[in-house]
Short mmCIF file of C-alpha atoms in Angstrom, two decimals:
data_model
loop_
_atom_site.label_atom_id
_atom_site.label_comp_id
_atom_site.label_asym_id
_atom_site.label_seq_id
_atom_site.Cartn_x
_atom_site.Cartn_y
_atom_site.Cartn_z
CA UNK A 1 83.69 77.73 -15.60
CA UNK A 2 87.66 77.29 -15.87
CA UNK A 3 89.53 77.35 -12.50
CA UNK A 4 86.26 76.56 -10.09
CA UNK A 5 85.17 73.71 -8.49
CA UNK A 6 84.03 70.68 -10.41
CA UNK A 7 81.99 68.04 -8.80
CA UNK A 8 79.74 65.17 -9.14
CA UNK A 9 77.37 62.71 -7.79
CA UNK A 10 73.50 61.71 -7.11
CA UNK A 11 71.57 64.64 -6.16
CA UNK A 12 67.65 63.17 -5.07
CA UNK A 13 64.19 63.96 -4.64
CA UNK A 14 64.02 65.36 -0.39
CA UNK A 15 60.36 64.48 1.21
CA UNK A 16 61.18 66.13 4.33
CA UNK A 17 58.39 65.80 7.53
CA UNK A 18 57.60 69.37 8.88
CA UNK A 19 58.00 69.41 12.67
CA UNK A 20 59.44 66.68 14.99
CA UNK A 21 58.14 63.16 16.37
CA UNK A 22 57.35 60.58 14.50
CA UNK A 23 56.96 59.98 10.63
CA UNK A 24 53.30 58.68 11.23
CA UNK A 25 52.03 61.61 13.26
CA UNK A 26 53.63 64.03 10.56
CA UNK A 27 50.92 66.36 9.40
CA UNK A 28 52.82 68.25 6.72
CA UNK A 29 55.71 67.82 4.07
CA UNK A 30 58.35 69.79 2.23
CA UNK A 31 59.49 68.70 -0.68
CA UNK A 32 63.47 69.66 -2.10
CA UNK A 33 66.69 68.40 -3.26
CA UNK A 34 69.64 66.68 -1.89
CA UNK A 35 72.97 66.04 -2.29
CA UNK A 36 75.96 65.90 -0.93
CA UNK A 37 78.23 67.17 -3.77
CA UNK A 38 75.65 69.38 -4.88
CA UNK A 39 75.16 70.69 -1.72
CA UNK A 40 78.90 71.57 -1.98
CA UNK A 41 78.42 73.34 -5.14
CA UNK A 42 75.07 75.49 -4.19
CA UNK A 43 77.57 76.45 -0.98
CA UNK A 44 80.86 77.59 -2.98
CA UNK A 45 78.15 79.55 -5.43
CA UNK A 46 76.38 80.95 -2.26
CA UNK A 47 80.26 82.50 -1.26
CA UNK A 48 80.95 83.69 -5.20
CA UNK A 49 82.78 81.02 -6.35
CA UNK A 50 82.35 79.44 -9.51
CA UNK A 51 80.71 75.63 -8.79
CA UNK A 52 79.65 72.90 -11.71
CA UNK A 53 77.51 70.00 -10.87
CA UNK A 54 77.44 66.89 -12.68
CA UNK A 55 75.02 64.11 -12.60
CA UNK A 56 72.64 61.75 -14.06
CA UNK A 57 68.72 62.77 -13.66
CA UNK A 58 65.38 60.87 -14.45
CA UNK A 59 62.60 61.58 -16.86
CA UNK A 60 60.73 63.23 -14.38
CA UNK A 61 59.65 66.14 -12.20
CA UNK A 62 62.16 65.31 -9.18
CA UNK A 63 64.72 65.62 -11.90
CA UNK A 64 63.63 69.06 -13.46
CA UNK A 65 63.63 70.19 -9.86
CA UNK A 66 66.85 69.34 -9.76
CA UNK A 67 68.21 71.30 -12.87
CA UNK A 68 66.09 74.23 -11.62
CA UNK A 69 67.17 74.51 -8.17
CA UNK A 70 70.59 74.11 -8.73
CA UNK A 71 70.77 76.68 -11.80
CA UNK A 72 68.93 79.04 -9.93
CA UNK A 73 71.68 79.03 -6.76
CA UNK A 74 74.43 79.98 -9.43
CA UNK A 75 75.66 76.30 -10.02
CA UNK A 76 76.73 75.48 -13.40
CA UNK A 77 74.66 72.32 -13.65
CA UNK A 78 75.20 69.41 -16.39
CA UNK A 79 72.17 67.02 -16.09
CA UNK A 80 72.82 64.03 -17.96
CA UNK A 81 69.39 62.28 -18.80
CA UNK A 82 69.23 58.99 -18.01
CA UNK A 83 65.55 56.48 -18.01
CA UNK A 84 66.08 55.45 -15.01
CA UNK A 85 64.26 57.58 -12.19
CA UNK A 86 65.47 60.28 -10.07
CA UNK A 87 66.54 58.95 -6.60
CA UNK A 88 64.13 59.89 -3.40
CA UNK A 89 64.94 60.41 0.42
CA UNK A 90 62.31 60.64 2.83
CA UNK A 91 63.25 62.52 6.32
CA UNK A 92 61.94 63.06 9.58
CA UNK A 93 62.96 64.28 12.94
CA UNK A 94 62.57 61.39 15.58
CA UNK A 95 63.34 64.13 18.31
CA UNK A 96 64.97 67.00 18.80
CA UNK A 97 68.26 65.20 18.91
CA UNK A 98 68.42 63.08 15.31
CA UNK A 99 67.16 62.50 11.92
CA UNK A 100 65.87 59.75 10.25
CA UNK A 101 66.45 59.32 6.46
CA UNK A 102 65.36 56.28 4.33
CA UNK A 103 66.46 56.22 0.93
CA UNK A 104 64.77 54.97 -2.40
CA UNK A 105 67.86 55.19 -4.64
CA UNK A 106 68.74 51.43 -6.13
CA UNK A 107 68.31 51.50 -9.75
CA UNK A 108 68.14 54.93 -9.84
CA UNK A 109 69.60 57.28 -12.60
CA UNK A 110 72.10 58.74 -10.35
CA UNK A 111 73.04 55.06 -9.67
CA UNK A 112 74.07 54.81 -13.53
CA UNK A 113 76.55 57.41 -13.09
CA UNK A 114 79.80 55.99 -15.52
CA UNK A 115 83.50 57.05 -16.68
CA UNK A 116 82.37 58.04 -20.38
CA UNK A 117 80.07 60.61 -18.15
CA UNK A 118 83.05 62.73 -17.18
CA UNK A 119 84.36 65.42 -19.40
CA UNK A 120 87.97 65.31 -19.15
CA UNK A 121 88.37 68.96 -20.44
CA UNK A 122 86.80 70.44 -17.59
CA UNK A 123 88.30 68.06 -14.91
CA UNK A 124 91.68 69.67 -16.14
CA UNK A 125 90.51 72.84 -15.79
CA UNK A 126 88.80 72.84 -12.72
CA UNK A 127 90.39 74.62 -9.93
CA UNK A 128 89.27 71.98 -7.31
CA UNK A 129 88.11 68.59 -8.24
CA UNK A 130 85.65 67.33 -5.20
CA UNK A 131 84.17 63.94 -4.74
CA UNK A 132 82.81 62.36 -1.88
CA UNK A 133 82.24 58.72 -0.05
CA UNK A 134 79.05 58.20 -1.10
CA UNK A 135 79.49 57.76 -4.90
CA UNK A 136 81.60 54.78 -4.78
CA UNK A 137 79.32 53.53 -3.14
CA UNK A 138 76.05 53.45 -5.14
CA UNK A 139 77.60 51.05 -8.39
CA UNK A 140 80.47 49.36 -9.72
CA UNK A 141 80.20 52.29 -12.65
CA UNK A 142 79.76 54.99 -10.08
CA UNK A 143 83.11 53.92 -8.49
CA UNK A 144 84.79 53.53 -11.43
CA UNK A 145 83.92 57.35 -12.04
CA UNK A 146 85.26 58.99 -9.14
CA UNK A 147 88.74 57.16 -9.38
CA UNK A 148 88.88 57.94 -12.81
CA UNK A 149 87.92 61.85 -12.24
CA UNK A 150 90.32 61.79 -9.26
CA UNK A 151 92.97 60.56 -11.57
CA UNK A 152 92.28 62.95 -14.62
CA UNK A 153 92.57 65.50 -12.29
CA UNK A 154 95.88 64.57 -10.29
CA UNK A 155 97.65 64.14 -13.79
CA UNK A 156 96.45 67.45 -14.67
CA UNK A 157 97.78 69.03 -11.41
CA UNK A 158 94.39 69.82 -10.21
CA UNK A 159 93.64 69.54 -6.63
CA UNK A 160 91.74 66.28 -5.39
CA UNK A 161 89.24 67.33 -2.14
CA UNK A 162 87.83 64.18 -0.55
CA UNK A 163 84.73 64.29 1.81
CA UNK A 164 84.87 61.03 3.37
CA UNK A 165 80.88 61.16 3.69
CA UNK A 166 80.68 56.98 5.22
CA UNK A 167 76.90 56.24 4.60
CA UNK A 168 76.33 52.95 6.92
CA UNK A 169 72.92 52.54 4.64
CA UNK A 170 74.85 52.55 1.38
CA UNK A 171 77.62 49.56 2.47
CA UNK A 172 79.06 48.30 5.29
CA UNK A 173 82.53 49.49 7.11
CA UNK A 174 84.12 46.08 5.96
CA UNK A 175 83.54 47.01 2.25
CA UNK A 176 83.94 50.65 2.91
CA UNK A 177 86.86 51.23 4.62
CA UNK A 178 89.39 49.81 1.99
CA UNK A 179 87.66 51.85 -1.02
CA UNK A 180 87.86 55.57 1.17
CA UNK A 181 91.32 54.42 2.47
CA UNK A 182 92.52 54.41 -1.34
CA UNK A 183 90.28 57.25 -2.27
CA UNK A 184 91.71 59.43 0.31
CA UNK A 185 95.12 58.37 -0.48
CA UNK A 186 95.09 59.92 -3.91
CA UNK A 187 93.63 63.07 -2.47
CA UNK A 188 95.30 66.89 -1.72
CA UNK A 189 92.50 67.53 0.98
CA UNK A 190 90.20 65.47 3.10
CA UNK A 191 88.06 66.30 5.35
CA UNK A 192 86.40 63.86 7.64
CA UNK A 193 84.92 63.31 11.23
CA UNK A 194 86.46 61.91 13.60
CA UNK A 195 84.17 58.23 13.57
CA UNK A 196 84.61 58.35 9.69
CA UNK A 197 88.68 58.84 9.81
CA UNK A 198 88.23 55.88 12.70
CA UNK A 199 87.39 53.32 9.48
CA UNK A 200 90.88 53.00 8.11
CA UNK A 201 93.32 54.88 10.30
CA UNK A 202 95.00 54.52 14.00
CA UNK A 203 92.13 56.27 16.22
CA UNK A 204 95.04 57.36 18.73
CA UNK A 205 96.28 59.83 15.97
CA UNK A 206 93.52 60.80 13.32
CA UNK A 207 95.49 64.07 12.03
CA UNK A 208 98.68 61.73 11.93
CA UNK A 209 96.81 58.75 10.44
CA UNK A 210 95.13 60.60 7.54
CA UNK A 211 98.50 62.91 6.73
CA UNK A 212 100.65 59.77 6.26
CA UNK A 213 98.20 58.76 3.55
CA UNK A 214 99.17 61.63 1.41
CA UNK A 215 96.83 64.38 1.75
CA UNK A 216 98.62 67.93 2.53
CA UNK A 217 95.63 69.21 4.02
CA UNK A 218 93.50 67.21 6.76
CA UNK A 219 90.51 68.94 8.23
CA UNK A 220 88.43 67.16 10.92
CA UNK A 221 85.05 68.23 11.66
CA UNK A 222 83.73 67.62 14.97
CA UNK A 223 80.31 69.42 14.57
CA UNK A 224 79.59 71.44 17.86
CA UNK A 225 83.67 71.36 18.98
CA UNK A 226 84.65 72.95 16.05
CA UNK A 227 87.51 72.00 13.71
CA UNK A 228 90.67 70.40 14.20
CA UNK A 229 93.05 70.82 10.82
CA UNK A 230 96.93 70.04 9.73
CA UNK A 231 97.50 72.34 6.94
CA UNK A 232 101.05 72.07 5.19
CA UNK A 233 102.61 70.57 8.20
CA UNK A 234 100.61 73.21 10.74
CA UNK A 235 97.87 72.16 13.22
CA UNK A 236 94.52 74.13 13.90
CA UNK A 237 92.28 73.96 16.14
CA UNK A 238 89.22 76.44 15.77
CA UNK A 239 86.03 75.80 18.07
CA UNK A 240 82.18 76.20 16.88
CA UNK A 241 80.47 78.99 17.04
CA UNK A 242 77.16 79.00 19.37
CA UNK A 243 74.36 79.49 17.30
CA UNK A 244 70.64 77.69 18.11
CA UNK A 245 70.63 74.55 16.07
CA UNK A 246 67.38 74.26 13.86
CA UNK A 247 68.61 71.65 11.24
CA UNK A 248 71.58 69.51 11.65
CA UNK A 249 71.19 68.34 7.98
CA UNK A 250 73.99 70.02 5.73
CA UNK A 251 76.52 71.44 7.94
CA UNK A 252 78.85 69.42 6.96
CA UNK A 253 78.60 70.47 3.60
CA UNK A 254 78.34 73.96 4.34
CA UNK A 255 81.65 73.53 6.24
CA UNK A 256 83.31 71.80 3.17
CA UNK A 257 81.73 74.88 0.78
CA UNK A 258 83.27 77.39 3.30
CA UNK A 259 86.85 75.79 2.84
CA UNK A 260 87.04 75.70 -0.76
CA UNK A 261 85.16 78.40 -1.18
CA UNK A 262 88.06 80.25 0.56
CA UNK A 263 90.74 77.92 -0.66
CA UNK A 264 89.76 78.69 -4.76
CA UNK A 265 89.83 82.60 -3.53
CA UNK A 266 93.40 82.10 -2.61
CA UNK A 267 92.55 82.48 1.44
CA UNK A 268 95.43 81.62 3.58
CA UNK A 269 94.39 78.29 5.55
CA UNK A 270 93.20 79.83 8.87
CA UNK A 271 91.00 82.08 6.91
CA UNK A 272 89.61 78.84 5.27
CA UNK A 273 88.37 77.35 8.34
CA UNK A 274 87.15 80.14 10.42
CA UNK A 275 84.63 80.64 7.15
CA UNK A 276 84.17 77.10 7.06
CA UNK A 277 83.06 77.37 10.59
CA UNK A 278 80.77 80.32 10.18
CA UNK A 279 79.18 78.25 7.05
CA UNK A 280 78.59 75.12 8.98
CA UNK A 281 77.29 77.35 11.73
CA UNK A 282 74.81 79.32 9.57
CA UNK A 283 73.69 76.12 7.94
CA UNK A 284 72.16 74.65 11.00
CA UNK A 285 70.16 77.86 11.88
CA UNK A 286 67.44 77.00 9.18
CA UNK A 287 65.93 73.94 7.67
CA UNK A 288 66.80 72.19 4.67
CA UNK A 289 69.91 70.41 2.96
CA UNK A 290 71.49 73.15 0.99
CA UNK A 291 68.40 75.94 1.28
CA UNK A 292 70.63 77.67 4.48
CA UNK A 293 73.92 77.90 2.28
CA UNK A 294 74.75 81.81 3.28
CA UNK A 295 76.43 84.42 1.14
CA UNK A 296 79.19 86.74 2.47
CA UNK A 297 77.40 89.25 3.77
CA UNK A 298 74.96 86.73 6.00
CA UNK A 299 78.67 85.06 7.25
CA UNK A 300 79.61 88.47 8.07
CA UNK A 301 76.52 89.15 10.20
CA UNK A 302 76.98 86.03 12.03
CA UNK A 303 80.40 86.55 12.96
CA UNK A 304 80.02 89.88 13.56
CA UNK A 305 76.81 90.03 15.37
CA UNK A 306 75.64 92.76 12.80
CA UNK A 307 71.76 93.30 12.51
CA UNK A 308 70.61 93.75 8.97
CA UNK A 309 67.44 96.41 8.60
#
């Protein structure tokens, strides 16, 4: 899909306990899929953009579900077959305030992604290459694939988007910081929470520190406080929308999708950020990683207070 979003990474099966409380007392579970990069691809597609996701999947029902769900969402799927299993995560809401996730992904199909899997022509034709800080943590070959993709895109003049997305269960702050700093230094667009940015820049000036590394579009996602950004030298502050939070998981990916969808559509920075905030707000009102990604009509209803009859 020429001119659209190109992204890649590991998408896993998701076993989610229904309700809130200890896992031992969960009475029922929902099975779905989840992955930061594919969540963004779904979000962009739902907002009318072209999105391609690439990843390795195993010879199992979970791998087939990933192909099916992403394709049904309008994403162009490049699911590379692998002899290993498709990764799995198990999530439960221990309380209304936080979720707990266990990963079963060591040696998975997704972790075996390597530079030779990446189609150079597709990277050169993309409107934006989007990568995250999760993939470099999965394996040495995954890390090499991310940096090769970034360099291929940069050489072709394709904007590179990076969501820092630090995962403490995958690697330590000590191991992650230099890799994430190097990745951000090669990006045009960077998304991070304040806590993630503090891994490798001065906490006293997060926007300035990230900008000095090289990106021209720096966006700090700050949950219920909204976002602050510096884009083309101009500072923007956008408050969060007041909504009832059902499930906070996936809000950050929806935010990124909203911003990138509008960027691909040629919208100005302020509009991109407002769409990002609205998409993130919409996502927390429904359960699941990417199931709540809104379309344009739903976003308009959320921001305009419209009632669909």
